[in-house]
Every structure is written in structure tokens, then in C-alpha cells.
Coordinates of N, CA and C in Angstrom, one line a residue:
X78 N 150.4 -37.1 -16.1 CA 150.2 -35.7 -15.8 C 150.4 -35.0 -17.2
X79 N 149.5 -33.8 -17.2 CA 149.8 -33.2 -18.7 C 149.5 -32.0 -18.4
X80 N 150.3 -30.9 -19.1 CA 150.9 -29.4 -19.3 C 148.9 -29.1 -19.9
X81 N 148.6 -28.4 -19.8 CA 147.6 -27.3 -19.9 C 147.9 -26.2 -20.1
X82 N 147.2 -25.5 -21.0 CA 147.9 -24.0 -21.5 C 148.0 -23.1 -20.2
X83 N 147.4 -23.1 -19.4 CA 147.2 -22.5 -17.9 C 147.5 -23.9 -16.7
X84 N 148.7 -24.2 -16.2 CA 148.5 -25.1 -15.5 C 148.7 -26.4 -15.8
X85 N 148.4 -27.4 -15.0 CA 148.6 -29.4 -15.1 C 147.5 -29.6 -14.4
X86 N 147.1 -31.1 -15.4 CA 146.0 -31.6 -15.0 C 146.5 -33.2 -14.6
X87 N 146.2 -33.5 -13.6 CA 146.7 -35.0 -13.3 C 145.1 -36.0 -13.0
X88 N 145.5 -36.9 -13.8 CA 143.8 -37.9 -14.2 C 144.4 -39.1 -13.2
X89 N 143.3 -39.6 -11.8 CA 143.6 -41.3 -11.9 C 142.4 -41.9 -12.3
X90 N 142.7 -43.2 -12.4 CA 141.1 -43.7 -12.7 C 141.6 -45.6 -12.1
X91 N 140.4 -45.9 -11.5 CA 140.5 -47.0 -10.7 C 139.2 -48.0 -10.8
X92 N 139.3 -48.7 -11.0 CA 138.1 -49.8 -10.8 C 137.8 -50.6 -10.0
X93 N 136.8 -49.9 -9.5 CA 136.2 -50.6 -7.6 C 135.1 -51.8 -7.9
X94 N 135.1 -53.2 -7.2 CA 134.0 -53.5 -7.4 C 132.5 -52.8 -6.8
X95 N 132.6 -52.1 -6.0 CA 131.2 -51.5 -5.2 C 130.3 -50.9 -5.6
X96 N 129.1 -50.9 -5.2 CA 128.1 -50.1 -6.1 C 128.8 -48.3 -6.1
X97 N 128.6 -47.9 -7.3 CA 128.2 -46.2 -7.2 C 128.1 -45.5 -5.8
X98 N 126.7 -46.4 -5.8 CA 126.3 -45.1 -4.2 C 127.4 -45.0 -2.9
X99 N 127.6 -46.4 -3.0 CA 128.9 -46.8 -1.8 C 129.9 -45.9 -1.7
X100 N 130.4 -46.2 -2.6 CA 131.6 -45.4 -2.9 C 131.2 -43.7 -3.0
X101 N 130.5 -43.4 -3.6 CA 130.3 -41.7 -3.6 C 129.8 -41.4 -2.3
X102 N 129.2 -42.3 -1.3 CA 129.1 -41.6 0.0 C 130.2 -41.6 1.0
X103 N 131.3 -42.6 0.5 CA 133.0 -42.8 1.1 C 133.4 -41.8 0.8
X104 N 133.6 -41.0 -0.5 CA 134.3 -39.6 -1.0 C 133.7 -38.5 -0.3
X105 N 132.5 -39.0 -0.2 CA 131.7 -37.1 0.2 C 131.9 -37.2 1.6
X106 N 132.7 -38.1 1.7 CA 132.8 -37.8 3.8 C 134.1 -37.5 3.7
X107 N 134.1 -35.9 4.0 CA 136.0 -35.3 4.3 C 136.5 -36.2 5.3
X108 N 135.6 -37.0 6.4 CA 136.7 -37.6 7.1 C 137.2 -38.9 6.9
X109 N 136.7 -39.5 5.4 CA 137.5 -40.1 5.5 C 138.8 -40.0 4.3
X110 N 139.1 -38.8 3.8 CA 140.3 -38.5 3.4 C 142.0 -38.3 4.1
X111 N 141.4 -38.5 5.3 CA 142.5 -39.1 6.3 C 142.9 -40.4 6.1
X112 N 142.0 -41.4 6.1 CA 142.4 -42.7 5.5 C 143.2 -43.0 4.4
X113 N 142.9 -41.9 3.2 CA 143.3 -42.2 1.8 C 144.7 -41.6 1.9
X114 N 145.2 -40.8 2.2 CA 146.1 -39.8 2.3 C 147.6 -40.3 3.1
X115 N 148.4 -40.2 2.3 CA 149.5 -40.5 3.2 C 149.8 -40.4 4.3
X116 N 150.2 -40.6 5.3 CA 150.8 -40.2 7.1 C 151.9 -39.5 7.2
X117 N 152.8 -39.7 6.3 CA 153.1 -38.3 6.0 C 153.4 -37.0 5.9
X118 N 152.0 -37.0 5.6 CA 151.1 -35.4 5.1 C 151.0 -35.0 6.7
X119 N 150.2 -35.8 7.5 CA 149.5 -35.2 8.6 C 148.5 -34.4 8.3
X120 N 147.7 -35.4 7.5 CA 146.6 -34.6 6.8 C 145.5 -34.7 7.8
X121 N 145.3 -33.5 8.2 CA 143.6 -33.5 9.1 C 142.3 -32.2 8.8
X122 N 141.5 -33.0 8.5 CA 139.9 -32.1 8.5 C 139.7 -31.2 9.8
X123 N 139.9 -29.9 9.7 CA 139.5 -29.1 10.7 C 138.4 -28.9 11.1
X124 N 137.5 -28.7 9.6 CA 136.2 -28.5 10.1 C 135.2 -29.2 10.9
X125 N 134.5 -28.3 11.7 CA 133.3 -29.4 12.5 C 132.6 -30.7 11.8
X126 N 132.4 -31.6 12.7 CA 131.8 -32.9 11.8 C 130.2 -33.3 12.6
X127 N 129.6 -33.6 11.7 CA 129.6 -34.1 10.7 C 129.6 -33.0 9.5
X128 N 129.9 -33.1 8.4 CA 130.1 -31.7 7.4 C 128.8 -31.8 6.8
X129 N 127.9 -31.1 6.2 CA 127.2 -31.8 5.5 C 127.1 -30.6 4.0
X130 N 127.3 -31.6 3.0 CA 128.3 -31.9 1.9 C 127.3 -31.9 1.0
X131 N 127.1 -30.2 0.3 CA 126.4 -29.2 -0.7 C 127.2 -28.6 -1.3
X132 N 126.1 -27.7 -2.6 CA 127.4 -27.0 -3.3 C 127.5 -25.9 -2.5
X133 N 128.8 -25.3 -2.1 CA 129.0 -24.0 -1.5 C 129.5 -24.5 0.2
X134 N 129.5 -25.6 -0.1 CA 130.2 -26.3 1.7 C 131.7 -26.2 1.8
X135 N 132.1 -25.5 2.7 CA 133.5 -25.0 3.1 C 134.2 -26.3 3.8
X136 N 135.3 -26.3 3.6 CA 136.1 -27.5 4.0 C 137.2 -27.3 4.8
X137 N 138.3 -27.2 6.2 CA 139.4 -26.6 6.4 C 139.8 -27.8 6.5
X138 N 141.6 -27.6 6.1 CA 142.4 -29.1 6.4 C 143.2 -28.1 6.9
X139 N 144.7 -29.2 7.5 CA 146.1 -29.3 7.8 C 147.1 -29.8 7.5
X140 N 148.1 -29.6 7.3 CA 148.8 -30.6 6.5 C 150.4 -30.3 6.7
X141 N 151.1 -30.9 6.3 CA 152.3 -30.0 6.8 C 153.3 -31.3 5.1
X142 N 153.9 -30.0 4.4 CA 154.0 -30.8 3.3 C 155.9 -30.1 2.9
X143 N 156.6 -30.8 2.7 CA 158.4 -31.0 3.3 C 158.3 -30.1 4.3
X144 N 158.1 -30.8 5.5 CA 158.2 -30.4 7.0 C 157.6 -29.0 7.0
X145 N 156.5 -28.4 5.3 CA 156.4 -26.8 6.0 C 154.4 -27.1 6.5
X146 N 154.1 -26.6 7.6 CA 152.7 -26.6 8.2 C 152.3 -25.8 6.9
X147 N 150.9 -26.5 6.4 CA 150.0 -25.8 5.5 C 148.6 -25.9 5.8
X148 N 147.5 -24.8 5.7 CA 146.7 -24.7 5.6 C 145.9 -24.0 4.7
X149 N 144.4 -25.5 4.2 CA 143.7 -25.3 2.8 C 142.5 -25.3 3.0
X150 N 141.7 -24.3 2.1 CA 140.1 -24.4 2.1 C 139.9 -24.8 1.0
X151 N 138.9 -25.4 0.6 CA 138.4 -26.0 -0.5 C 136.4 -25.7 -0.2
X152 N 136.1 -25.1 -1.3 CA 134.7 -25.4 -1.4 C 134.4 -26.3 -2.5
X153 N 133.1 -26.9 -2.2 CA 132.1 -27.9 -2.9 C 132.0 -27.2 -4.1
X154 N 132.6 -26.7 -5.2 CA 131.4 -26.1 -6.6 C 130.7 -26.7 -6.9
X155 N 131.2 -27.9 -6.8 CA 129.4 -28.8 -7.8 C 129.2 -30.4 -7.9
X156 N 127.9 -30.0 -7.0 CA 127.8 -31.3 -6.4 C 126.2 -32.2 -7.1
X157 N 126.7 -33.3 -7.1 CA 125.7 -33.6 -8.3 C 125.9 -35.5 -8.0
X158 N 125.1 -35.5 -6.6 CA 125.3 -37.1 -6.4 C 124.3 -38.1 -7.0
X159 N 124.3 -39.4 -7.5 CA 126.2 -40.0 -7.0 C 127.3 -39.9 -8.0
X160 N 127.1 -38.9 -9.2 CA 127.7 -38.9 -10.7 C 129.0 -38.5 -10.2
X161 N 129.3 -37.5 -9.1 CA 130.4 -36.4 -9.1 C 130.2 -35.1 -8.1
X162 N 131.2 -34.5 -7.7 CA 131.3 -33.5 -7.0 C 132.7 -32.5 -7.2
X163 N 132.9 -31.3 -7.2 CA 134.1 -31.2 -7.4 C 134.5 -30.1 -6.5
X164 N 135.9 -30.1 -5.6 CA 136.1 -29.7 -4.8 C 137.0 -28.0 -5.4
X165 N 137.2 -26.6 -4.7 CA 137.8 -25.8 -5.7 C 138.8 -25.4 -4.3
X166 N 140.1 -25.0 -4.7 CA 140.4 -24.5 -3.6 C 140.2 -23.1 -3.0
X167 N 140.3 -22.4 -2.5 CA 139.7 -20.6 -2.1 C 141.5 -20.2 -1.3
X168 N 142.2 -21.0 -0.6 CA 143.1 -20.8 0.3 C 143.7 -22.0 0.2
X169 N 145.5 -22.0 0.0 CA 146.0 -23.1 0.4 C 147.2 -23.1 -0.5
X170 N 148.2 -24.4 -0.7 CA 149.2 -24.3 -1.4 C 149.0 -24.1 -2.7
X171 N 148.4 -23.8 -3.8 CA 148.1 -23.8 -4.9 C 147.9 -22.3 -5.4
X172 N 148.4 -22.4 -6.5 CA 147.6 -20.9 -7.3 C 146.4 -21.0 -7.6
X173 N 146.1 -22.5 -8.1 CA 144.6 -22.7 -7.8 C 144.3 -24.4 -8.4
X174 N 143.6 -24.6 -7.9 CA 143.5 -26.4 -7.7 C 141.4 -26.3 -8.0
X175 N 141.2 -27.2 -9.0 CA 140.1 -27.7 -9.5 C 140.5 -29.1 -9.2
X176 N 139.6 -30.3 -8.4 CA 139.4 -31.7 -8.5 C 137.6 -32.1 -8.4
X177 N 138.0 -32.9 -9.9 CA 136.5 -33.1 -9.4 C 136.6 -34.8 -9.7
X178 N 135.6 -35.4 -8.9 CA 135.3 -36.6 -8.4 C 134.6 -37.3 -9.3
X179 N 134.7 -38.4 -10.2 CA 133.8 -38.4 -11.1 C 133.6 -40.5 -10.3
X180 N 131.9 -40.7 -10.4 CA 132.2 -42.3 -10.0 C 131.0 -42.8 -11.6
X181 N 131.7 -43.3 -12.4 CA 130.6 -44.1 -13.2 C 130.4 -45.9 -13.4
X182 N 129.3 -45.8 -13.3 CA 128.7 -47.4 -13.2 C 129.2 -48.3 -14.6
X183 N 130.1 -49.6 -14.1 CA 130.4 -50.0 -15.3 C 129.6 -51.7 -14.9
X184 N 130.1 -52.7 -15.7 CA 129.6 -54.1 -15.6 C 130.1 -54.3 -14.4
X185 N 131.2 -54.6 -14.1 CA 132.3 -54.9 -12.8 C 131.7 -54.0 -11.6
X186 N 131.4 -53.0 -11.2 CA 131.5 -51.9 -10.9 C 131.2 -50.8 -10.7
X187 N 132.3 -49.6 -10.4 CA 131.9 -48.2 -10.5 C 133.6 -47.9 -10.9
X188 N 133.8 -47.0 -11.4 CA 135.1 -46.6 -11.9 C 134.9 -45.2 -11.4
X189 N 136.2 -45.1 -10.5 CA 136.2 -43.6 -9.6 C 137.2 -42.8 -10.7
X190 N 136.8 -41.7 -11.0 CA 137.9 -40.9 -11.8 C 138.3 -39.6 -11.5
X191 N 139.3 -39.0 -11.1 CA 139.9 -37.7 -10.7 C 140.7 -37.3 -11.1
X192 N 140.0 -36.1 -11.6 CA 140.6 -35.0 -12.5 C 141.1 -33.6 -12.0
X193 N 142.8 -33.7 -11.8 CA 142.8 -32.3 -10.8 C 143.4 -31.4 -11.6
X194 N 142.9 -30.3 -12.0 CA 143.4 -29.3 -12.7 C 144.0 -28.4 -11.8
X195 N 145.6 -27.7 -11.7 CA 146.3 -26.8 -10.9 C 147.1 -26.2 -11.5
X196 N 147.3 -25.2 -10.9 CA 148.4 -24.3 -11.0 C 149.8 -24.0 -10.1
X197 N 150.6 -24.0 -9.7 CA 151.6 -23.9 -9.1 C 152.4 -22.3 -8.6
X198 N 152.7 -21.9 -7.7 CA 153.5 -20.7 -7.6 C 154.8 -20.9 -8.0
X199 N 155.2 -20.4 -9.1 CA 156.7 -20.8 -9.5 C 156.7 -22.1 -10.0
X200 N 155.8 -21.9 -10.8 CA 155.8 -23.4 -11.6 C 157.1 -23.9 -12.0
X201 N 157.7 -22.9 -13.3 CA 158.7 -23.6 -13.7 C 159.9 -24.2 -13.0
X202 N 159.8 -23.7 -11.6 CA 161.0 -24.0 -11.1 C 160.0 -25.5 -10.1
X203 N 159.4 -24.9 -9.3 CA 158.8 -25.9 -8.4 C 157.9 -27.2 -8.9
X204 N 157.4 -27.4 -10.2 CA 156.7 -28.2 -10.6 C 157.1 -29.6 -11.1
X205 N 158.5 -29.7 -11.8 CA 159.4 -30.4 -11.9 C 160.0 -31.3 -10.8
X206 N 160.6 -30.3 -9.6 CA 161.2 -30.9 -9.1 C 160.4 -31.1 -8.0
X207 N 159.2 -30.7 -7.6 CA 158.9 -31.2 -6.1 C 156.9 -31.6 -6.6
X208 N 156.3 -31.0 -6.8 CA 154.9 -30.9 -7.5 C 154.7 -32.3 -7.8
X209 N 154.9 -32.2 -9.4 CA 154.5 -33.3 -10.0 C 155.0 -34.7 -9.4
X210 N 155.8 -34.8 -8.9 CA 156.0 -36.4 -8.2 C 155.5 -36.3 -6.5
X211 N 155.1 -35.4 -5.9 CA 154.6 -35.2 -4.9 C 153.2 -35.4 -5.2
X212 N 152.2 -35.1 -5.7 CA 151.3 -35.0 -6.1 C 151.1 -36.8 -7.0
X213 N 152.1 -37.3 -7.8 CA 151.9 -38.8 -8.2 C 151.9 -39.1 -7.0
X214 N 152.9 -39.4 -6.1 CA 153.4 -40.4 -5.1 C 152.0 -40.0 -4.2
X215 N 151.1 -39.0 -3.7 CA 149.6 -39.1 -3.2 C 149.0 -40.0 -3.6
X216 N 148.7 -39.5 -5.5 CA 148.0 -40.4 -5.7 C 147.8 -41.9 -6.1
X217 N 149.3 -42.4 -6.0 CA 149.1 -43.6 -5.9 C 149.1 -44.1 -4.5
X218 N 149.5 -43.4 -3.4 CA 149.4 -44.0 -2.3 C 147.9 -44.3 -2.0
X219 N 147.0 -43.1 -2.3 CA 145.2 -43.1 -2.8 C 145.0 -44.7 -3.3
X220 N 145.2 -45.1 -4.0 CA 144.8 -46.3 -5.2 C 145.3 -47.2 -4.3
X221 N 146.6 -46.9 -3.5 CA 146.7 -48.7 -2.7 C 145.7 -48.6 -1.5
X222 N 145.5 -47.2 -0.7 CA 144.5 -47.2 0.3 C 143.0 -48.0 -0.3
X223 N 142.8 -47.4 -1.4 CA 141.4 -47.6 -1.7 C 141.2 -49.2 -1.7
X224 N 142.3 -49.9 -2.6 CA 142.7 -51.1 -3.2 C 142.5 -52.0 -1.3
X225 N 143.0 -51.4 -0.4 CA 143.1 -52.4 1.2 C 142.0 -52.2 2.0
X226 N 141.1 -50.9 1.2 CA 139.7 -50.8 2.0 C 138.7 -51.3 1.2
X227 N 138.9 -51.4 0.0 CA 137.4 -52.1 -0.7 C 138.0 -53.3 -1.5
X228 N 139.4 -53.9 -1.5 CA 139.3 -55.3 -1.8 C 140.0 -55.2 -3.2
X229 N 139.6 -56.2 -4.2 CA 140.0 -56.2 -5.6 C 139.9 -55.1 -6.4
X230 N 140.8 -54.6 -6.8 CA 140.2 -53.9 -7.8 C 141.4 -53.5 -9.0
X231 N 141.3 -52.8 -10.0 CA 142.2 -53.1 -11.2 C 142.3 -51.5 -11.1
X232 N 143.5 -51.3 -11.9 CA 143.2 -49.7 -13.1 C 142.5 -49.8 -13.7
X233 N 141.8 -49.0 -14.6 CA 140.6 -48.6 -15.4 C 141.5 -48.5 -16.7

């Protein structure tokens, strides 16, 4: 995780054996970010399904995050398959949350990379102690889901 003059940016990056396209049609499906997501969370897609997934496509979830109910919109800003897509938030826990999805073709592979740029309400106080390791402990829970649905795969 790293400090930004405005904000934290937290990077993972993963090495899938799958083709590209596989994998970028697994991410562009909101439903299956239930799968990736802790149990925990009680993370669920509100919006009607099937979504279909442009720039300017609205997203609702649920979530309930230290026992408080939260609800987030996220639009599509920019979608550009199968290179990437990036989701922006509009509504939700964040002062403001940029992720964008990046999948590039290597020898092995496709190497998934996510880049979430945010901001926090009361950073100094809440970012430390609850944010930034809330936010790791997702995304490594992310990497073992990915890791027991697609098989072998390394850090990048």
C-alpha cells in the first residue's frame, strides 16, 4: 500500500495460467465477485442480471463491513476489453475509490493487475487502524479465491 499525495493506492498482481479472454470475461461478470470476496462482507450484487458491462454501466452492491450495512455504486469508466476496465465509485464507503482491472498476456499466462486508488473519510484516524488492513486482508482473501478457482498460479 502507498500514501499518494491525495489518498492510497493499493497494487495486487497475480499470475493465472488462463488465457486473457477467460479471465477478463470472469472479472466483467459482477456476479462473480461474490465468489472472490470474503463471507464476511456479505457482499451481494443488487443490480438486475445479467448486467451488461460498458463504459457508463451502473453497478449496486451490499455489504455490511464491522457489523455496519453499507451500500455502493460503482460505474464502469473505462472499459476496454480484454486489456482492462476500471470501476469508479459514485456512492458508497469511500471519499472516492478508482480500481482499475488490468489482465496482460505473459508466456505462462495472463497476469491480472489491480490498481485501487482511494481516499478515506477521516483518513488519519481510520486508515491506519481499520482501512488499510481491511482492505489487505480482501485482497488477499481475492488471490486465494482466484488461486482455488483457476488452479496454479504464482505472485507476479
Amino acid at each position: 500500500m502507498e500514501r499518494l499525495e491525495r489518498g492510497y493506492r493499493l497494487k495486487s498482481e497475480l499470475l493465472l495460467t488462463q488465457p486473457r479472454d477467460e479471465l477478463f470475461s470472469f472479472f466483467a461478470d459482477a456476479a462473480n465477485l461474490e465468489s472472490i470476496t470474503p463471507k464476511y462482507l456479505s457482499f451481494r450484487v443488487l443490480t438486475d442480471r445479467p448486467i451488461r458491462m460498458t463504459e457508463g454501466a451502473l453497478i449496486n452492491y451490499r455489504l455490511r463491513l464491522h457489523h455496519i450495512p453499507l451500500r455502493w455504486r460503482t460505474e464502469i469508466a473505462v472499459w476496454e476489453p480484454p486489456v482492462r476496465f476500471v470501476d469508479r465509485q459514485l456512492a458508497g464507503p469511500y471519499r472516492w475509490w478508482i480500481h482499475e482491472h488490468r489482465f496482460e498476456e505473459t508466456e505462462n499466462g495472463t497476469r491480472v493487475i489491480d490498481t485501487v486508488d482511494y481516499h478515506t473519510w477521516l483518513a488519519p484516524i481510520v486508515h491506519p487502524i481499520f482501512v488499510r488492513r481491511d482492505l489487505r486482508r480482501i485482497f488477499d482473501y481475492r488471490t486465494k479465491a482466484l488461486q482455488a478457482l483457476f488452479g496454479e498460479s504464482e505472485l507476479a
